[in-house]
Short mmCIF file of C-alpha atoms (C1' of nucleotides) in Angstrom, two decimals:
data_model
loop_
_atom_site.label_atom_id
_atom_site.label_comp_id
_atom_site.label_asym_id
_atom_site.label_seq_id
_atom_site.Cartn_x
_atom_site.Cartn_y
_atom_site.Cartn_z
CA MET A 231 -4.85 -6.68 -2.61
CA PRO A 232 -2.67 -3.62 -0.46
CA GLU A 233 -1.64 -2.75 2.90
CA GLY A 234 0.40 -4.90 5.11
CA PRO A 235 -1.94 -7.33 6.99
CA THR A 236 -3.17 -8.57 3.19
CA LEU A 237 0.72 -8.78 2.51
CA VAL A 238 0.64 -11.24 5.48
CA ILE A 239 -1.74 -13.43 4.02
CA ALA A 240 -0.43 -13.67 0.91
CA LYS A 241 3.39 -14.56 2.42
CA GLU A 242 1.13 -17.29 4.40
CA LYS A 243 -0.28 -18.54 1.12
CA LEU A 244 3.00 -18.93 -0.78
CA HIS A 245 4.34 -20.51 2.23
CA SER A 246 4.66 -23.79 0.33
CA PHE A 247 6.78 -22.25 -2.34
CA ILE A 248 10.21 -21.89 0.03
CA GLY A 249 12.75 -24.60 -0.92
CA LYS A 250 10.99 -24.73 -4.95
CA LYS A 251 13.44 -24.43 -7.57
CA ILE A 252 12.76 -22.05 -10.53
CA ILE A 253 12.58 -23.97 -13.82
CA SER A 254 11.76 -20.64 -16.22
CA ALA A 255 10.46 -17.64 -15.92
CA GLY A 256 8.57 -15.31 -18.07
CA GLY A 257 6.11 -11.94 -17.86
CA TYR A 258 6.45 -8.29 -18.95
CA ALA A 259 8.35 -7.54 -16.26
CA LYS A 260 11.93 -5.53 -16.80
CA VAL A 261 13.83 -8.06 -15.39
CA ASP A 262 16.31 -10.16 -16.72
CA MET A 263 14.42 -13.60 -16.46
CA ASP A 264 17.45 -15.63 -17.17
CA GLN A 265 19.14 -15.35 -13.79
CA LEU A 266 16.05 -16.89 -12.19
CA TYR A 267 16.32 -20.22 -13.94
CA GLY A 268 17.91 -22.89 -11.78
CA GLN A 269 17.59 -20.43 -8.23
CA LYS A 270 15.81 -21.89 -5.32
CA ILE A 271 13.23 -20.32 -3.05
CA THR A 272 14.86 -19.60 0.36
CA ASP A 273 12.29 -17.73 1.97
CA ILE A 274 9.06 -15.17 1.46
CA LYS A 275 9.14 -12.76 3.87
CA THR A 276 7.51 -9.05 3.80
CA TRP A 277 8.15 -5.80 4.43
CA GLY A 278 5.15 -3.43 4.83
CA LYS A 279 3.64 -3.64 1.52
CA HIS A 280 6.32 -5.66 -0.41
CA LEU A 281 6.31 -9.16 -0.92
CA LEU A 282 9.93 -10.82 -0.73
CA ILE A 283 10.91 -14.04 -2.63
CA CYS A 284 14.43 -14.70 -1.46
CA PHE A 285 16.92 -16.87 -3.12
CA THR A 286 20.54 -17.06 -2.41
CA ASP A 287 22.28 -13.84 -3.62
CA PHE A 288 19.06 -11.64 -4.56
CA THR A 289 15.64 -11.30 -3.81
CA VAL A 290 12.71 -10.27 -5.85
CA GLN A 291 10.61 -7.80 -4.73
CA ILE A 292 6.86 -7.68 -5.60
CA HIS A 293 4.51 -4.47 -5.17
CA PHE A 294 1.16 -4.95 -5.57
CA LEU A 295 0.27 -1.60 -6.29
CA MET A 296 -3.27 -0.64 -6.12
CA PHE A 297 -4.84 -3.54 -8.18
CA GLY A 298 -2.22 -6.11 -8.10
CA SER A 299 -3.02 -10.01 -7.71
CA PHE A 300 -1.45 -13.68 -7.79
CA LEU A 301 -2.27 -16.72 -8.49
CA VAL A 302 -1.22 -20.26 -8.58
CA ASP A 303 -1.87 -22.83 -10.73
CA GLU A 304 -4.44 -20.70 -13.03
CA THR A 305 -3.98 -17.77 -15.01
CA LYS A 306 -6.26 -14.52 -15.77
CA ARG A 307 -6.69 -13.38 -19.05
CA ILE A 308 -4.58 -10.51 -18.99
CA ASN A 309 -0.33 -10.65 -19.26
CA PRO A 310 1.34 -11.73 -16.21
CA LYS A 311 3.83 -9.83 -14.92
CA LEU A 312 5.86 -12.06 -13.67
CA HIS A 313 5.40 -15.95 -14.35
CA LEU A 314 7.21 -18.69 -12.43
CA HIS A 315 7.35 -21.94 -13.44
CA PHE A 316 8.66 -24.63 -11.29
CA ALA A 317 8.40 -28.38 -11.77
CA ASP A 318 5.01 -29.15 -9.65
CA THR A 319 3.39 -25.93 -9.82
CA ASP A 320 2.72 -22.61 -11.58
CA LEU A 321 2.93 -18.81 -9.75
CA TYR A 322 1.76 -15.96 -11.68
CA PHE A 323 1.65 -12.20 -10.58
CA TYR A 324 -0.61 -9.58 -12.15
CA MET A 325 -0.36 -6.03 -12.28
CA THR A 326 2.58 -5.39 -9.74
CA SER A 327 5.92 -3.74 -9.54
CA VAL A 328 8.79 -6.21 -9.77
CA HIS A 329 12.45 -5.63 -9.09
CA ILE A 330 15.57 -7.22 -8.29
CA ILE A 331 16.95 -6.66 -4.62
CA TYR A 332 21.04 -7.76 -5.07
CA GLU A 333 21.89 -6.02 -1.33
CA PRO A 334 21.42 -7.85 1.77
CA LEU A 335 17.79 -6.76 2.76
CA THR A 336 18.46 -5.95 6.57
CA ARG A 337 20.38 -2.96 4.72
CA VAL A 338 17.54 -1.97 2.07
CA TYR A 339 14.35 -2.32 4.75
CA ASP A 340 13.85 -1.39 8.56
CA PHE A 341 11.83 -4.16 9.80
CA SER A 342 11.06 -2.33 12.71
CA ALA A 343 8.78 0.06 10.86
CA ASP A 344 6.62 -2.70 9.73
CA ILE A 345 3.44 -2.71 11.59
CA MET A 346 2.74 -6.24 11.15
CA ASN A 347 6.56 -7.13 11.90
CA ASN A 348 7.67 -8.72 15.35
CA ALA A 349 10.26 -6.44 15.18
CA TRP A 350 7.95 -3.26 14.78
CA ASP A 351 8.99 -0.58 17.62
CA ALA A 352 6.22 1.97 18.37
CA LYS A 353 8.78 4.63 20.16
CA LYS A 354 10.78 4.61 16.65
CA ALA A 355 7.47 5.52 15.00
CA VAL A 356 6.78 8.19 17.18
CA GLN A 357 10.32 9.78 17.43
CA LYS A 358 10.15 9.96 13.20
CA MET A 359 6.42 11.36 13.43
CA LYS A 360 8.43 13.92 16.22
CA ASP A 361 10.69 14.52 13.42
CA GLN A 362 8.08 16.16 10.81
CA PRO A 363 6.24 18.33 13.49
CA SER A 364 4.94 20.00 10.19
CA ALA A 365 3.30 17.16 9.19
CA MET A 366 -0.48 16.12 9.06
CA VAL A 367 -1.23 13.26 10.50
CA CYS A 368 -3.23 11.57 7.96
CA ASP A 369 0.08 11.83 5.61
CA SER A 370 1.88 10.14 8.45
CA LEU A 371 -0.26 7.19 8.71
CA LEU A 372 0.18 6.63 5.04
CA ASP A 373 4.08 7.11 5.25
CA GLN A 374 5.91 3.77 4.67
CA ARG A 375 9.27 4.90 6.52
CA ILE A 376 6.63 5.22 9.86
CA PHE A 377 4.13 2.73 9.72
CA SER A 378 5.19 0.38 6.73
CA GLY A 379 2.19 -1.17 5.62
CA SER A 380 -0.36 1.54 6.84
CA GLY A 381 -2.42 2.43 4.19
CA ASN A 382 -5.65 4.38 3.56
CA ILE A 383 -7.76 1.84 4.92
CA ILE A 384 -5.71 1.73 8.41
CA LYS A 385 -5.25 5.83 8.51
CA ASN A 386 -8.73 6.41 8.26
CA GLU A 387 -9.85 3.91 10.84
CA VAL A 388 -7.44 4.41 12.93
CA LEU A 389 -7.81 8.24 13.26
CA PHE A 390 -11.72 7.60 13.62
CA ARG A 391 -10.99 5.12 16.60
CA LEU A 392 -8.55 7.48 18.15
CA LYS A 393 -11.19 10.41 17.67
CA LEU A 394 -8.26 12.19 15.88
CA HIS A 395 -8.95 15.11 13.57
CA PRO A 396 -6.64 13.68 10.26
CA GLN A 397 -5.63 17.14 9.81
CA ASN A 398 -3.68 17.81 12.91
CA THR A 399 -0.36 18.28 12.59
CA ILE A 400 2.06 16.53 14.53
CA SER A 401 3.67 19.19 16.50
CA ASN A 402 -0.13 19.90 17.92
CA LEU A 403 -0.72 16.52 19.12
CA PRO A 404 0.07 15.46 22.61
CA ALA A 405 3.29 13.00 23.10
CA ALA A 406 0.52 10.81 24.74
CA LYS A 407 -1.68 11.08 21.28
CA LEU A 408 1.49 10.13 18.95
CA THR A 409 2.17 6.82 21.55
CA ALA A 410 -1.39 6.06 20.87
CA LEU A 411 -1.36 6.33 17.50
CA ALA A 412 1.30 4.08 17.03
CA LYS A 413 0.13 1.54 19.26
CA GLU A 414 -3.21 1.83 17.31
CA THR A 415 -1.95 1.43 14.22
CA ARG A 416 -1.06 -1.66 14.97
CA LYS A 417 -3.42 -2.80 16.87
CA TYR A 418 -5.98 -2.38 14.10
CA ALA A 419 -3.89 -3.83 11.65
CA PHE A 420 -4.21 -7.01 13.24
CA ASP A 421 -7.75 -6.91 13.79
CA PHE A 422 -7.36 -6.12 9.84
CA LEU A 423 -5.93 -9.34 9.98
CA LYS A 424 -8.43 -11.34 11.56
CA TRP A 425 -11.31 -9.97 10.31
CA LYS A 426 -9.99 -10.45 6.56
CA LEU A 427 -9.59 -13.92 7.48
CA LYS A 428 -13.03 -14.36 8.05
CA ASN A 429 -13.97 -12.24 4.90
CA GLU A 430 -15.72 -9.63 6.97
CA PHE A 431 -13.31 -6.85 6.88
CA SER A 432 -15.72 -4.39 5.47
CA LYS A 433 -18.25 -4.96 7.74
CA HIS A 434 -15.89 -3.59 10.48
CA TRP A 435 -15.22 -0.40 8.88
CA GLN A 436 -16.54 2.63 10.73
CA ALA A 437 -15.24 5.68 8.73
CA TYR A 438 -13.99 4.12 5.58
CA GLU A 439 -16.25 4.68 2.69
CA GLN A 440 -19.22 5.41 5.38
CA LYS A 441 -21.69 7.91 4.84
CA GLU A 442 -22.55 8.34 8.69
CA CYS A 443 -20.53 8.45 12.01
CA PRO A 444 -21.60 5.65 14.01
CA ARG A 445 -20.90 7.34 17.20
CA CYS A 446 -22.57 10.80 15.99
CA GLU A 447 -24.93 9.82 13.93
CA ILE A 448 -24.00 13.06 11.64
CA PRO A 449 -22.74 12.50 8.13
CA LEU A 450 -18.90 12.20 7.55
CA HIS A 451 -16.97 14.55 5.81
CA LYS A 452 -15.40 13.23 2.60
CA LYS A 453 -11.94 15.15 1.70
CA LEU A 454 -8.73 14.95 -0.02
CA LEU A 455 -6.43 15.74 2.14
CA GLY A 456 -2.59 16.51 2.71
CA LYS A 457 0.19 16.35 0.60
CA THR A 458 -1.13 12.37 0.21
CA LYS A 459 -4.20 14.02 -1.19
CA ARG A 460 -6.14 10.59 -0.66
CA GLN A 461 -9.88 10.29 -0.13
CA THR A 462 -10.23 10.99 3.95
CA TYR A 463 -13.32 10.13 6.09
CA PHE A 464 -13.85 12.03 8.93
CA CYS A 465 -16.88 13.18 11.81
CA ASP A 466 -16.32 17.12 12.54
CA ASN A 467 -18.24 16.27 15.94
CA CYS A 468 -16.33 13.64 17.59
CA GLN A 469 -12.46 13.85 15.87
CA VAL A 470 -11.25 16.52 17.88
CA LYS A 471 -8.25 19.02 16.64
CA TYR A 472 -5.73 20.06 18.64
"C1'" DG B 1304 -20.24 3.72 -20.32
"C1'" DT B 1305 -18.55 5.61 -16.40
"C1'" DG B 1306 -15.28 6.88 -12.38
"C1'" DA B 1307 -13.28 5.67 -8.73
"C1'" DA B 1308 -10.23 2.61 -5.79
"C1'" DT B 1309 -6.66 -0.63 0.10
"C1'" DG B 1310 -0.43 2.84 -4.20
"C1'" DT B 1311 4.12 4.04 -5.98
"C1'" DT B 1312 7.42 6.57 -9.30
"C1'" DA B 1313 8.89 9.05 -12.91
"C1'" DA B 1314 8.25 12.73 -15.54
"C1'" DC B 1315 7.34 17.12 -15.98
"C1'" DA B 1316 6.29 22.10 -14.75
"C1'" DG B 1317 7.26 26.18 -12.31
"C1'" DC C 544 18.09 22.99 -7.01
"C1'" DC C 545 13.61 22.38 -4.82
"C1'" DT C 546 8.61 21.26 -4.40
"C1'" DG C 547 4.01 20.16 -6.57
"C1'" DT C 548 1.63 18.30 -10.41
"C1'" DT C 549 0.31 14.77 -13.31
"C1'" DA C 550 0.69 10.39 -15.90
"C1'" DA C 551 1.50 6.25 -16.30
"C1'" DC C 552 0.17 1.69 -14.56
"C1'" DA C 553 -3.98 -1.28 -17.24
"C1'" DT C 554 -8.62 -4.10 -12.80
"C1'" DT C 555 -12.10 -4.38 -10.61
"C1'" DC C 556 -16.43 -2.79 -9.00
"C1'" DA C 557 -20.51 -0.23 -8.21
#
DNA sequence: GTGAATGTTAACAG
DNA sequence: CCTGTTAACATTCA
């Protein structure tokens, strides 16, 4: 379920819940379910990989982690982490992390860091990368404070598209490359969204989970790289090390 | 049956 | 105290 574009789809699927009042809440999430009773959903937002169900005085923050999912009006065999019961419908979240935020969202989240948000600010992302000059670019692309919503697929695909070797450090990259990186990450995220909606997302992968470089037709490397130690697919021939 | 995966955080070791 | 490693979460797919 993860990565920003998928969260945007989830937000749209849940749009019709805005205005609905919770009649009861359950599940094994360690939150006080009683406070949800009688509350009306005022809005549904996302920040990166966070789904935000807004109420008057607080927000329920859902993170789908690696295997999270949700269902409307149907259940899985496994227990729901959170079950929201409304008069005419039911919403179930599975295998998610659930937290309640009591502070105003603008104090908790920088929406200009969210690659899917209208407030996205590429210049700020470039500055944040420059603030960590020794970071590897494969780690920066997973840093949610810089590229909120970017995940391992976006990381691999953006690096491939830009012909950037994942082990470049930020300080080694020309400033123009950093700008291109910020712009391309957002651009790719919207391609991701478009393809996902057409159910053809994985067909467009060029590096992620691929065996061969589509440009050079030689085997791709697959390695756990960076501080994040996530699977990284790259071509030693066309992805440049500066 | 096995292992790996679009992710994050808390606990632990040094 | 700081940094890095591991476990936990408990699904789904190949």
